[in-house]
XYZ file of C-alpha atoms in Angstrom:
331
model
C 18.224 -6.259 -56.724
C 15.329 -7.333 -54.733
C 13.116 -3.344 -54.525
C 11.577 -5.124 -51.611
C 15.775 -4.821 -50.168
C 16.162 -1.936 -49.006
C 19.994 0.126 -49.011
C 20.130 0.137 -45.292
C 19.146 -3.757 -45.537
C 22.265 -4.256 -47.440
C 24.882 -1.301 -45.677
C 23.750 -3.821 -42.361
C 24.304 -7.092 -44.026
C 27.431 -5.579 -45.531
C 28.201 -4.063 -42.322
C 27.964 -7.945 -40.694
C 29.896 -9.461 -43.561
C 32.947 -7.258 -42.199
C 32.380 -8.167 -38.420
C 32.273 -11.616 -38.832
C 35.996 -11.420 -41.083
C 36.936 -9.151 -38.221
C 35.796 -11.645 -35.262
C 37.417 -14.556 -37.071
C 40.969 -12.383 -36.999
C 40.440 -12.252 -33.534
C 41.988 -16.177 -33.564
C 43.258 -16.728 -37.727
C 46.591 -14.854 -38.336
C 46.887 -14.301 -42.185
C 44.934 -16.488 -44.034
C 43.160 -14.048 -45.690
C 42.862 -15.773 -49.141
C 41.770 -18.756 -47.500
C 38.872 -17.603 -45.404
C 37.617 -14.807 -48.128
C 37.057 -18.580 -49.949
C 35.512 -20.025 -46.558
C 32.814 -17.472 -46.532
C 32.652 -17.166 -49.884
C 31.148 -21.165 -49.169
C 29.381 -20.430 -46.322
C 27.276 -17.089 -48.226
C 27.014 -19.509 -51.329
C 25.144 -22.255 -49.085
C 27.855 -24.807 -50.523
C 30.161 -26.653 -48.384
C 33.806 -26.277 -48.623
C 36.844 -28.846 -48.675
C 40.428 -27.853 -47.288
C 43.281 -29.148 -47.974
C 46.622 -27.959 -46.382
C 49.669 -30.713 -44.342
C 49.120 -30.978 -40.339
C 49.543 -27.492 -38.471
C 48.030 -24.974 -40.718
C 45.693 -24.696 -38.774
C 42.581 -26.194 -41.085
C 40.904 -27.127 -37.762
C 41.479 -24.064 -35.231
C 39.607 -22.286 -38.722
C 36.417 -23.487 -39.347
C 36.494 -23.712 -35.244
C 37.007 -19.978 -35.171
C 34.276 -19.526 -37.793
C 31.435 -21.564 -35.682
C 32.148 -19.272 -32.487
C 31.501 -16.772 -34.483
C 28.574 -17.592 -35.247
C 25.890 -18.225 -32.978
C 25.430 -21.821 -34.956
C 25.022 -25.145 -33.410
C 28.587 -26.980 -34.449
C 29.636 -30.398 -34.329
C 33.300 -31.613 -35.024
C 33.567 -35.181 -35.922
C 36.795 -36.774 -35.685
C 36.628 -39.454 -39.322
C 39.014 -42.719 -38.527
C 38.795 -46.382 -40.082
C 36.432 -47.593 -38.095
C 33.474 -44.748 -38.026
C 30.474 -46.431 -39.214
C 27.577 -44.256 -41.447
C 25.576 -44.625 -38.061
C 27.772 -42.728 -36.398
C 27.263 -39.695 -38.277
C 23.800 -39.387 -39.259
C 22.117 -41.271 -36.950
C 20.205 -44.580 -35.899
C 17.423 -45.964 -34.094
C 17.014 -47.354 -30.645
C 14.219 -49.434 -28.293
C 12.442 -48.017 -25.820
C 10.489 -49.585 -23.602
C 6.807 -47.932 -21.870
C 7.880 -48.893 -18.988
C 4.280 -48.572 -17.279
C 2.820 -50.280 -20.421
C 5.348 -52.726 -21.534
C 5.727 -51.275 -24.709
C 8.413 -51.424 -27.154
C 9.048 -48.912 -30.156
C 11.555 -47.380 -31.758
C 12.701 -43.898 -31.776
C 15.441 -42.639 -34.100
C 18.394 -40.852 -32.788
C 20.025 -38.082 -34.470
C 24.238 -38.339 -35.230
C 26.423 -35.350 -35.261
C 25.396 -34.153 -39.188
C 22.021 -32.769 -37.553
C 23.880 -29.422 -36.996
C 24.092 -26.258 -38.998
C 27.636 -26.203 -39.131
C 29.653 -30.244 -39.372
C 33.948 -30.184 -38.999
C 34.176 -33.604 -41.383
C 38.443 -33.458 -40.184
C 40.014 -35.561 -41.736
C 37.066 -37.234 -44.130
C 40.208 -39.061 -46.735
C 40.672 -41.483 -43.478
C 37.082 -43.314 -43.224
C 36.946 -45.850 -45.509
C 33.861 -45.446 -48.666
C 31.052 -46.287 -47.000
C 31.289 -43.782 -43.982
C 31.856 -41.427 -46.289
C 28.737 -41.952 -48.844
C 26.725 -41.466 -45.298
C 27.602 -38.029 -46.078
C 26.792 -37.919 -49.468
C 22.511 -37.546 -49.255
C 23.446 -35.125 -46.686
C 25.828 -32.717 -48.459
C 22.986 -32.477 -51.627
C 19.191 -32.662 -50.186
C 19.682 -31.282 -46.876
C 18.102 -34.743 -45.526
C 19.060 -37.872 -43.469
C 16.983 -40.891 -44.880
C 16.558 -43.782 -42.320
C 14.624 -47.019 -41.982
C 11.750 -45.731 -45.477
C 11.732 -42.110 -43.012
C 13.506 -38.776 -44.120
C 14.465 -36.475 -41.846
C 15.198 -33.423 -42.006
C 18.616 -31.001 -41.674
C 19.091 -27.835 -40.027
C 19.562 -24.487 -42.186
C 21.612 -23.689 -42.587
C 24.274 -26.140 -43.311
C 27.533 -26.541 -43.868
C 29.951 -28.942 -44.322
C 33.947 -28.040 -43.711
C 35.905 -30.885 -44.721
C 39.375 -31.201 -44.437
C 42.111 -33.507 -45.802
C 45.688 -33.927 -45.677
C 47.178 -34.360 -49.630
C 50.653 -36.225 -48.108
C 50.186 -38.388 -45.310
C 48.370 -41.284 -47.942
C 49.313 -44.409 -46.180
C 46.014 -45.762 -44.477
C 43.592 -42.753 -46.610
C 40.309 -43.633 -48.493
C 40.266 -41.052 -51.705
C 37.151 -38.954 -52.183
C 35.381 -39.994 -54.982
C 34.819 -37.808 -57.573
C 30.726 -37.703 -57.221
C 31.655 -36.547 -53.123
C 34.152 -33.927 -54.919
C 31.585 -32.542 -57.178
C 28.939 -32.017 -53.798
C 31.820 -29.655 -52.524
C 31.402 -26.737 -53.877
C 35.092 -25.181 -53.466
C 37.839 -26.625 -52.777
C 40.387 -25.058 -50.270
C 44.200 -24.938 -50.689
C 45.548 -24.173 -47.366
C 49.473 -22.762 -47.769
C 52.316 -21.745 -45.274
C 52.112 -18.815 -43.810
C 54.772 -15.636 -44.567
C 57.674 -15.076 -41.898
C 55.446 -12.258 -40.220
C 52.194 -14.078 -40.269
C 54.531 -16.925 -39.104
C 55.932 -14.870 -35.757
C 52.459 -13.059 -34.929
C 51.524 -16.845 -34.383
C 54.231 -17.802 -32.387
C 54.024 -14.499 -30.142
C 49.418 -14.901 -30.153
C 49.918 -18.797 -28.899
C 52.674 -19.108 -26.724
C 51.190 -16.245 -23.913
C 48.675 -16.543 -21.561
C 46.243 -14.797 -23.539
C 43.565 -17.029 -25.599
C 41.907 -15.661 -27.981
C 38.345 -14.400 -28.045
C 36.066 -14.951 -30.998
C 32.622 -12.907 -30.536
C 29.484 -14.392 -31.753
C 28.584 -11.627 -34.233
C 25.358 -13.240 -37.248
C 22.600 -15.557 -36.051
C 21.161 -18.180 -38.390
C 18.729 -16.071 -39.907
C 21.127 -13.803 -40.557
C 23.390 -15.913 -42.529
C 19.642 -16.804 -44.935
C 19.364 -13.911 -45.002
C 22.594 -13.424 -46.665
C 22.303 -16.181 -48.844
C 19.143 -15.271 -50.407
C 21.115 -11.530 -50.778
C 24.111 -13.696 -52.689
C 20.855 -15.005 -55.621
C 19.849 -11.279 -55.639
C 23.982 -10.598 -56.509
C 23.912 -9.083 -60.848
C 25.608 -11.399 -63.021
C 26.048 -10.031 -67.367
C 25.080 -12.214 -69.766
C 28.876 -11.461 -70.898
C 29.692 -13.894 -68.106
C 27.472 -15.758 -67.690
C 28.738 -16.660 -72.041
C 32.432 -16.985 -70.320
C 31.625 -19.510 -67.074
C 30.264 -21.691 -69.604
C 32.772 -21.724 -72.908
C 35.219 -22.171 -69.294
C 33.554 -25.648 -68.177
C 32.958 -26.771 -71.502
C 36.659 -25.995 -72.581
C 38.065 -28.486 -69.656
C 36.176 -31.378 -71.206
C 38.459 -33.523 -73.737
C 36.453 -33.683 -76.809
C 37.217 -32.738 -80.305
C 37.150 -29.256 -80.129
C 39.790 -28.707 -76.894
C 42.625 -27.678 -76.616
C 45.582 -29.691 -77.563
C 46.763 -29.073 -73.826
C 43.092 -30.028 -72.196
C 43.408 -33.351 -74.455
C 46.442 -34.284 -73.741
C 45.798 -33.904 -69.945
C 42.529 -34.516 -69.006
C 40.739 -37.528 -68.564
C 37.314 -36.427 -67.301
C 36.491 -32.059 -67.718
C 34.016 -30.052 -65.112
C 30.314 -31.499 -65.388
C 27.455 -28.395 -65.757
C 27.382 -28.136 -61.774
C 30.909 -26.571 -61.609
C 29.125 -23.643 -63.734
C 26.734 -23.818 -61.442
C 29.292 -23.168 -58.431
C 31.114 -20.341 -60.595
C 28.513 -18.176 -60.309
C 26.989 -18.529 -57.054
C 30.963 -18.408 -56.171
C 31.777 -15.156 -57.805
C 28.734 -13.471 -56.949
C 29.092 -14.136 -53.074
C 32.337 -12.577 -53.545
C 31.195 -9.579 -55.228
C 28.929 -9.296 -52.172
C 31.879 -9.781 -49.884
C 33.364 -6.854 -51.569
C 30.184 -4.831 -50.939
C 28.863 -5.560 -54.583
C 26.060 -5.985 -56.036
C 27.429 -6.869 -59.485
C 29.859 -9.852 -60.556
C 32.430 -8.243 -62.494
C 35.302 -10.752 -64.500
C 38.098 -10.304 -61.053
C 35.353 -12.520 -59.836
C 34.982 -15.909 -62.400
C 39.098 -15.350 -62.953
C 39.821 -15.448 -58.888
C 37.888 -18.345 -57.905
C 38.450 -20.053 -61.183
C 40.545 -22.594 -59.122
C 39.164 -22.976 -56.381
C 35.555 -24.093 -58.047
C 36.898 -26.719 -60.772
C 40.818 -27.925 -58.932
C 38.326 -30.864 -57.879
C 36.539 -31.845 -61.269
C 38.695 -32.145 -63.336
C 40.633 -35.639 -63.186
C 44.150 -35.525 -65.214
C 45.763 -37.968 -67.522
C 48.302 -40.656 -66.419
C 50.696 -38.201 -69.521
C 49.628 -34.954 -67.101
C 50.909 -36.802 -63.767
C 54.045 -37.540 -66.030
C 54.514 -34.085 -67.118
C 53.851 -32.872 -63.184
C 51.030 -31.040 -64.536
C 48.117 -29.733 -61.493
C 44.755 -28.837 -62.255
C 45.291 -25.667 -61.599
C 48.059 -25.596 -64.492
C 44.481 -26.566 -66.761
C 42.855 -24.168 -64.958
C 45.344 -21.678 -65.585
C 45.562 -22.524 -68.997
C 41.703 -22.312 -70.099
C 41.542 -18.743 -68.639
C 44.096 -17.515 -70.856
C 43.087 -19.940 -74.104
C 39.182 -19.399 -73.543
C 38.958 -14.979 -74.276
C 36.465 -13.000 -72.659
C 33.726 -12.295 -75.145
C 33.963 -8.930 -76.733
C-alpha cells in the first residue's frame, strides 16, 4: 500500500463502502451477492452486465446505486428503433441572429454522464450497440473528427433478459468483453420475497441517502490498484485463463465444450475484481477465495461454447467450475 495513504484515510474509505452498502439496502431486499458484484465493478472501474428475468429489481438496483452516489445518473431504454446519435449525441446547426453566421455545435447525448443504465441493451440493433464500444473502452466519444472526453468516473450498467429472445440482438463477443463482470440475478429467497411484498405495497417509500461523491469513488478506485495480490495468485489467474482455451494442452472437457476461450482481458479483469473484493471486505491483500468467487462473473461471458456443450446442456459456469477443480493452486 502506498505510504502516502494513512491508516485513518483507509478506515474512512472503508467506512464509506459500508455506508454505501447500507444505503442500497434501504431500497433493495436481499440480493447480497449481486450488490457485492455491482460494487466490485464500481471499485474496479469496470462495467457490469446484469442478466435476469423481468421483475427481479435490476433497474431498481442500478437506480438505487445512482441515488446513493452523488454522480450524474442517466437511464436509456434500448429499443429496436434507437439510433447511435440517440446515445452519443449529434451536431446541431445554430445561427447567430445578429450576424447570420451559421455553425455546428455538438450536443452531447446521454452517454455523457457518470453512471449510465443501458436498460435491455440486447433489444437494440448492432449499429446502436456499437455506439457504446468506444465509450466503454476509451472513455471518449468521437464525432465529426473531434474526440470528446467522458466525465470521470464513468460506469456503464447494462441489463438484458435471458428468456425473451424474440426481437433481440445478442451482444457480439467484442462488446461482451468490455464488461468487467457478467452478473446473474436470481429469484429471491422465500423470506426475502415476503419482505419485498411488505416494503413495496405499503405507504412508506424507500429513501436512499447519498453517501459518496465522484471524488471519493475515484479515490477508492485508486486504492483498489494498491491492494496486494501475490505472485502465486497471479500465476494461478494466468493458468486459469489459459486453461480455458481449447488448444492441445487443454483438458478433455475444455476441448469438447469450448470453441473459443477467454483472452488476456479476462486475466486483467480477474486481478482487478479480486483486489476490489478484498477492499470491499476490509482487506488490503487479495486471497484465493476472492479469485474463486469471481471467476464465474469475470469469465462466463468470455467463453464461446461449442455445439457439443449445448447438446449436453453445459453452461459456461460448468466449464469454469471444471477449471477451478482441474487447475491446481500453486504450491
